[in-house]
XYZ file of N, CA and C in Angstrom:
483
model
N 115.963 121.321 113.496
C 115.390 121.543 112.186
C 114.544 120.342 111.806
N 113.984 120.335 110.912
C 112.824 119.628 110.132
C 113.066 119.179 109.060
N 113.121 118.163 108.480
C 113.315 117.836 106.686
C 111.872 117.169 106.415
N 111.479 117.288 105.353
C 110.261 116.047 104.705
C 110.670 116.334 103.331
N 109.748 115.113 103.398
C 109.350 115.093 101.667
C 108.125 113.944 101.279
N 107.891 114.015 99.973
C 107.172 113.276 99.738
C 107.686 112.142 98.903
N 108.017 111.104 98.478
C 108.888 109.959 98.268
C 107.866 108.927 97.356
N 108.538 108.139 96.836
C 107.740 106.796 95.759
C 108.920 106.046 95.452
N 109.646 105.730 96.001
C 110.705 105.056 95.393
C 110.761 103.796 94.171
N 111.801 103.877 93.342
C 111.841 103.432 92.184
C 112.337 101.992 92.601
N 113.603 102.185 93.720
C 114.277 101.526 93.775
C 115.273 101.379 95.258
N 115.250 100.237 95.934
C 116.241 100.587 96.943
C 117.398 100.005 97.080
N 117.956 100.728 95.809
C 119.197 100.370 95.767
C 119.947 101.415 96.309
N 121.229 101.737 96.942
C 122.229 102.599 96.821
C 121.558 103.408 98.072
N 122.031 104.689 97.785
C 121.797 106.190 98.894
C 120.792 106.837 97.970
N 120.204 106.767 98.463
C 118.634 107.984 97.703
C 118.543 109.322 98.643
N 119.266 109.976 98.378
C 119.374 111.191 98.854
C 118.130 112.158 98.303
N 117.717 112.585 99.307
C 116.043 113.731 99.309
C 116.594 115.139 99.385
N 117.295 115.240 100.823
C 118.013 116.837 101.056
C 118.864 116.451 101.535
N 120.152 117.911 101.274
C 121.228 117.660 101.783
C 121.960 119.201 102.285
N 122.777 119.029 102.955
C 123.762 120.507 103.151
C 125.438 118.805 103.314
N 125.589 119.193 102.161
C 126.458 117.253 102.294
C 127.754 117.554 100.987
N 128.992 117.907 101.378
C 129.276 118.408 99.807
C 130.948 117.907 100.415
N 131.121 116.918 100.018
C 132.645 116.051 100.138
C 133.599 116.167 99.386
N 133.157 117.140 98.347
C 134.055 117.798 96.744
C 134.652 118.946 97.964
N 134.390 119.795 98.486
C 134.685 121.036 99.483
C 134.790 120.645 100.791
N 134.647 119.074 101.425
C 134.348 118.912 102.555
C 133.555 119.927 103.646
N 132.544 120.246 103.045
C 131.488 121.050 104.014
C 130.852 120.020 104.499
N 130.697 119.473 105.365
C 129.570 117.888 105.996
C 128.309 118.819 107.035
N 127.309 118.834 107.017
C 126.237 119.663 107.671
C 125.355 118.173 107.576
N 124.557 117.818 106.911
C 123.309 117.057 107.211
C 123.021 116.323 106.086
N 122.517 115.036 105.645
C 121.935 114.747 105.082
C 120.127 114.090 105.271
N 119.203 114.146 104.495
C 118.095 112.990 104.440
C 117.775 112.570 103.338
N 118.180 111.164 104.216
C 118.644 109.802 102.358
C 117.566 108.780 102.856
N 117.085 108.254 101.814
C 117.184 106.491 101.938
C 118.238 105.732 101.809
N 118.210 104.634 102.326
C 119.192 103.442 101.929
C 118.613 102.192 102.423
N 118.310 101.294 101.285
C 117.610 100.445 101.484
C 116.370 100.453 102.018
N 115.844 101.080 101.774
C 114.589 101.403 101.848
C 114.111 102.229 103.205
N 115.575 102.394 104.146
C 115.447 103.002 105.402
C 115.831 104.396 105.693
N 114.723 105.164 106.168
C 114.649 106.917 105.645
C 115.866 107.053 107.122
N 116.835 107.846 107.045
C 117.684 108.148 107.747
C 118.066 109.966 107.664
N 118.448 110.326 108.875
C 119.007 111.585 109.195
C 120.277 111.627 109.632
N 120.924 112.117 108.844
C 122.446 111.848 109.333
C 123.149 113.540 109.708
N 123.589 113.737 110.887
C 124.371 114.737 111.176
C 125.597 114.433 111.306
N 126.223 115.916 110.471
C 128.035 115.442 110.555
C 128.556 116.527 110.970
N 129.326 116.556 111.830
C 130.501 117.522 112.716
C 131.890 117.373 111.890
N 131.797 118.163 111.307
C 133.259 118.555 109.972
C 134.795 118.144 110.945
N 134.351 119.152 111.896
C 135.628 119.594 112.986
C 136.104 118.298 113.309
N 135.307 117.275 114.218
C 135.395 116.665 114.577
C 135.421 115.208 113.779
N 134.787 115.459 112.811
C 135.200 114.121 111.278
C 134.012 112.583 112.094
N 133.082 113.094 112.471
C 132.403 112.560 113.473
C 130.691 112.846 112.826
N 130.056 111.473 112.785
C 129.217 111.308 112.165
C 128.313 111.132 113.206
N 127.188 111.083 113.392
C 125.753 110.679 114.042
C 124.454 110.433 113.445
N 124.011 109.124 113.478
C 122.610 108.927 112.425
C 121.519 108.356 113.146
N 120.197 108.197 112.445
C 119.197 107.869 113.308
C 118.230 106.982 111.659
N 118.134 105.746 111.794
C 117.818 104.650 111.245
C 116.743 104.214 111.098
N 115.744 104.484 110.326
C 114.082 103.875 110.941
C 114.118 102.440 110.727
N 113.836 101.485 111.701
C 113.943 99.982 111.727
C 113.175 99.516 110.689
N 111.957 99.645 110.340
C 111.475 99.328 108.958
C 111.541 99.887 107.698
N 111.114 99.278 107.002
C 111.528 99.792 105.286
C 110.096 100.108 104.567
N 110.751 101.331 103.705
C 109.638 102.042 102.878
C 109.774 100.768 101.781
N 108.544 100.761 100.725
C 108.455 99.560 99.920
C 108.670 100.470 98.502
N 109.348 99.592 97.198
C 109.244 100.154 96.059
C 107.751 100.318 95.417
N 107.580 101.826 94.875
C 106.390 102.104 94.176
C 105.200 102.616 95.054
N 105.375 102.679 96.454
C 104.475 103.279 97.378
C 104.835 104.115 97.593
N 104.335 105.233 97.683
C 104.180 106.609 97.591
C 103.777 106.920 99.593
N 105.081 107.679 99.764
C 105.175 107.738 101.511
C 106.072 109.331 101.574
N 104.813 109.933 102.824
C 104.995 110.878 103.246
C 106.214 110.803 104.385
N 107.649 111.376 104.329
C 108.445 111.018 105.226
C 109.189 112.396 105.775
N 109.360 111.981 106.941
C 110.501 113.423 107.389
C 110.800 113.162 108.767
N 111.693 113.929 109.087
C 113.147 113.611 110.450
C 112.831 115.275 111.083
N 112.624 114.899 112.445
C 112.766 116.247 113.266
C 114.645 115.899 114.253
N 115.042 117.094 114.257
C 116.516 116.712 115.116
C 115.969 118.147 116.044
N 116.385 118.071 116.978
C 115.923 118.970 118.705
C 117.216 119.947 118.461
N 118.893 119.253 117.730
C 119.755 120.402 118.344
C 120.451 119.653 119.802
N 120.036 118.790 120.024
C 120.540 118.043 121.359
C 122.138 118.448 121.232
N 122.803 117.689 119.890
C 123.929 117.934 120.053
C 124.993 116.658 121.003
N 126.132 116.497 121.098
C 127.286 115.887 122.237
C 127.078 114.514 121.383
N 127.653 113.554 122.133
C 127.841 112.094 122.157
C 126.394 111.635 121.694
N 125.451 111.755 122.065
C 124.201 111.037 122.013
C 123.206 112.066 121.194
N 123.901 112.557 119.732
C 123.528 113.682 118.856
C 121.858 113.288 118.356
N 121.900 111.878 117.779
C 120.958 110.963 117.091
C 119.754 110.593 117.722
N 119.765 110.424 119.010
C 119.065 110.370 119.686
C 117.788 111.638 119.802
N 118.390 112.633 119.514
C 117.176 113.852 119.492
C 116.691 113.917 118.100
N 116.623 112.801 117.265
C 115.827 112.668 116.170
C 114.840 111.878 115.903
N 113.976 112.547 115.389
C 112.701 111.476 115.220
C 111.951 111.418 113.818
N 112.162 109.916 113.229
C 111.774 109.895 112.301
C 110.311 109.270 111.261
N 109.559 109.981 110.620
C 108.523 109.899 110.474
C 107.961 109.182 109.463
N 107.157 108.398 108.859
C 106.389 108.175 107.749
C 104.842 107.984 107.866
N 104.399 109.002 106.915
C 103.038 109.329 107.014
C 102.393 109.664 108.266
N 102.929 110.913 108.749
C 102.765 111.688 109.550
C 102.871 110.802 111.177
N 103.026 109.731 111.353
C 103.837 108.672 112.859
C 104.975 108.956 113.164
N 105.364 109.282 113.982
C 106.463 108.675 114.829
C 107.029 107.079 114.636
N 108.109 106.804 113.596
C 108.540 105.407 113.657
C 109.694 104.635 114.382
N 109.901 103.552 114.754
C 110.903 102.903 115.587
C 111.850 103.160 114.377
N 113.059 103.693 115.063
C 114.484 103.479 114.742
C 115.645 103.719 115.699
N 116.558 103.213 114.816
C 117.862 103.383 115.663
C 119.084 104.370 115.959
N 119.624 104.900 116.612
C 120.630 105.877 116.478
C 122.073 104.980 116.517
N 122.684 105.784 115.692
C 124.057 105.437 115.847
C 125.069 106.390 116.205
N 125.374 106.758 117.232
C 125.498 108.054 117.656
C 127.795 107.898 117.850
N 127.755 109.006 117.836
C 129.727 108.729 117.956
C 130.286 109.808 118.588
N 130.924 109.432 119.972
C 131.200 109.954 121.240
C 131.707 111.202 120.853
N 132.900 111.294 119.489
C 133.105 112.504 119.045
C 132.584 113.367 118.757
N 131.284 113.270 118.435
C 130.234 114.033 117.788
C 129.755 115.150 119.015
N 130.237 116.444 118.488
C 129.996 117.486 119.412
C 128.511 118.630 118.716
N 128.735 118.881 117.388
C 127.889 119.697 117.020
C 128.046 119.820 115.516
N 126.616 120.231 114.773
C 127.077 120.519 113.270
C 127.483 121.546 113.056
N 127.857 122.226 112.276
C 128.435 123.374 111.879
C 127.759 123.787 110.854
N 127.598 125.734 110.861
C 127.158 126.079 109.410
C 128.023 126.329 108.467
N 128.544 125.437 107.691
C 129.401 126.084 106.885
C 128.622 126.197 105.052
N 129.624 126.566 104.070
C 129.214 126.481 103.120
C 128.649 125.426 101.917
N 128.303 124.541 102.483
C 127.308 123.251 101.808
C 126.113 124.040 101.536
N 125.914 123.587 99.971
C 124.737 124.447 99.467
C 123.262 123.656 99.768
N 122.410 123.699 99.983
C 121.108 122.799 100.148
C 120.807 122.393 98.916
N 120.943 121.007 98.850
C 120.497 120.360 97.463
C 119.598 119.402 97.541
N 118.731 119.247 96.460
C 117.699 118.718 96.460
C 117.924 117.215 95.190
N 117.594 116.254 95.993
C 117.594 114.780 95.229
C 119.496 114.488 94.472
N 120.104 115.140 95.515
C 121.274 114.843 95.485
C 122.570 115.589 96.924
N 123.748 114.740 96.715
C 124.393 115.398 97.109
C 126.093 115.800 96.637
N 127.225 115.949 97.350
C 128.058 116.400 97.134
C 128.056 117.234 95.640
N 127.565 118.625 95.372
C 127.782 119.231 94.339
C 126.908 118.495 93.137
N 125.941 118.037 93.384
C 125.335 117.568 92.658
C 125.643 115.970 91.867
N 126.709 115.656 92.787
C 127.761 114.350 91.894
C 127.190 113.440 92.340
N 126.961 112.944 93.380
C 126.592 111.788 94.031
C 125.229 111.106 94.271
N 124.732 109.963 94.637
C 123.377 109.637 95.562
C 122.464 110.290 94.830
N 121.909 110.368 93.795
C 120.830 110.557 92.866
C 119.647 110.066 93.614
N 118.718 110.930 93.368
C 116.913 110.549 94.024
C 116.269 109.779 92.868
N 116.551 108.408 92.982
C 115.944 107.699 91.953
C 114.592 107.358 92.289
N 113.655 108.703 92.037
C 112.258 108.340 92.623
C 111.236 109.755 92.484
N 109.862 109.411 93.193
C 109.296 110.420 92.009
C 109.146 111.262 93.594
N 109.304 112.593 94.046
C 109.059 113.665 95.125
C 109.038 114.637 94.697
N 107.449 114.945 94.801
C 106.610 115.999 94.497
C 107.017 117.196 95.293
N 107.563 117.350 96.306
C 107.681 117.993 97.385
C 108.329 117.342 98.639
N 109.575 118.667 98.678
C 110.895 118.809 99.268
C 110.668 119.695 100.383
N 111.291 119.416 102.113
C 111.280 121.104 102.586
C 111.991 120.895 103.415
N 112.515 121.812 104.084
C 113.491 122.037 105.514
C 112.805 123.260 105.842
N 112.613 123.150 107.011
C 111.799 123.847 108.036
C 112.987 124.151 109.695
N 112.653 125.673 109.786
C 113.459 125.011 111.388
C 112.776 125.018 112.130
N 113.622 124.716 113.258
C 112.985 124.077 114.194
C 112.455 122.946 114.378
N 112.407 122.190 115.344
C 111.983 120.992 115.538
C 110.242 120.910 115.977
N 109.157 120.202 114.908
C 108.341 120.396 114.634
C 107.300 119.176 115.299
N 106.154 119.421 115.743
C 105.646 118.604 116.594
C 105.125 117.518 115.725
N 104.780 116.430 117.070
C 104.211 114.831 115.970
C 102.338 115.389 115.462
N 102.045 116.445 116.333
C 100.865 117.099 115.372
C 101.513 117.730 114.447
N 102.095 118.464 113.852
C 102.834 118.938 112.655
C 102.881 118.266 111.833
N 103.792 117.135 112.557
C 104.208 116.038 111.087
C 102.848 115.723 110.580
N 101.952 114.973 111.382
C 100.691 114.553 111.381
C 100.197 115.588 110.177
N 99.617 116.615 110.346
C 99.278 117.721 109.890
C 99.784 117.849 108.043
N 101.132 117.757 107.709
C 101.548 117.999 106.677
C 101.429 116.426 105.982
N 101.125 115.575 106.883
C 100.758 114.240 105.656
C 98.923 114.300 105.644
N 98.792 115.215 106.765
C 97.239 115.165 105.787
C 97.239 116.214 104.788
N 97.889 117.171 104.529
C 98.242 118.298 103.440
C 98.812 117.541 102.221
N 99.647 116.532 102.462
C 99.910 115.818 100.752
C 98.747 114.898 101.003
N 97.798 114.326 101.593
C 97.313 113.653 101.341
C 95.858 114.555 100.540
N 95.677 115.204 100.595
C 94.980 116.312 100.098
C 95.380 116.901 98.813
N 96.111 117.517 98.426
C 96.746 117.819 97.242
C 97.315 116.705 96.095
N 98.171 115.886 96.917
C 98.980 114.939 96.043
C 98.513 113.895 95.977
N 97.050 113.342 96.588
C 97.039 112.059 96.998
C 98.200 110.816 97.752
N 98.380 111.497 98.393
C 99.557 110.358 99.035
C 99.910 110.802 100.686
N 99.764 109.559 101.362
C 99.528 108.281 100.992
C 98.060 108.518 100.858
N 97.815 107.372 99.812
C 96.638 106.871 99.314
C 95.628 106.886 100.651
């Protein structure tokens, strides 16, 4: 699957959650895409297995710049889940890291609702920031794609500048 969005952050403080299927009130764990600290991350979680897998972009988005961002995941799946993710700003391919956990077999669909600029039931990780535009897409979407949809906000929304 695919997440983007379009992002300006206020602040990088805390978990800035964009999208989620993430709900710890019901323990449904499916996916999140957060900031934290200014670093856009994709996190897959395997409920069954209580087994997390994430993928880290090594540099940081800046407060008040307005950045086209989004995470493709392949579905790889097993021990080395994180690794089939790739994460984007302004339509690139950027260096990051996986943190991947041997337990980690697969996500699950369960009942986590898709929420937008938050997660768990709406309680948690607030999107302290201005995003014009939210999406999940499936399938795993090419680096012309990504490319493609930051020249589409860059067209409409102005951004990036």
């Amino acid at each position: 699957f695919t997440t983007l969005a379009v992002y300006t952050p206020t602040t990088l403080t805390g978990v800035q959650t964009l999208l989620s299927k993430y709900d710890s009130a019901l323990v449904t764990y499916e996916w999140m895409f957060y900031a934290q600290g200014g670093h856009v991350r994709l996190l897959l979680a395997d409920a069954s297995a209580a087994a997390l897998s994430v993928q880290i972009q090594d540099g940081a988005v800046s407060v008040g710049v307005p950045v086209v961002i989004g995470a493709t995941y392949n579905g790889v799946g097993g021990a080395s889940a994180a690794n089939g993710i790739t994460i984007y700003v302004n339509g690139t391919a950027v260096a990051a890291t996986p943190s991947n956990n041997a337990a980690y077999v697969a996500m699950e669909n369960l009942t986590a609702p898709c929420e937008v600029g938050s997660n768990t039931a709406h309680t948690l990780n607030f999107l302290d920031a201005s995003s014009p535009i939210t999406a999940v897409c499936a399938g795993e979407k090419t680096a012309a794609q990504m490319l493609a949809f930051k020249v589409m906000c860059a067209q409409y929304f102005g951004v990036p500048a």
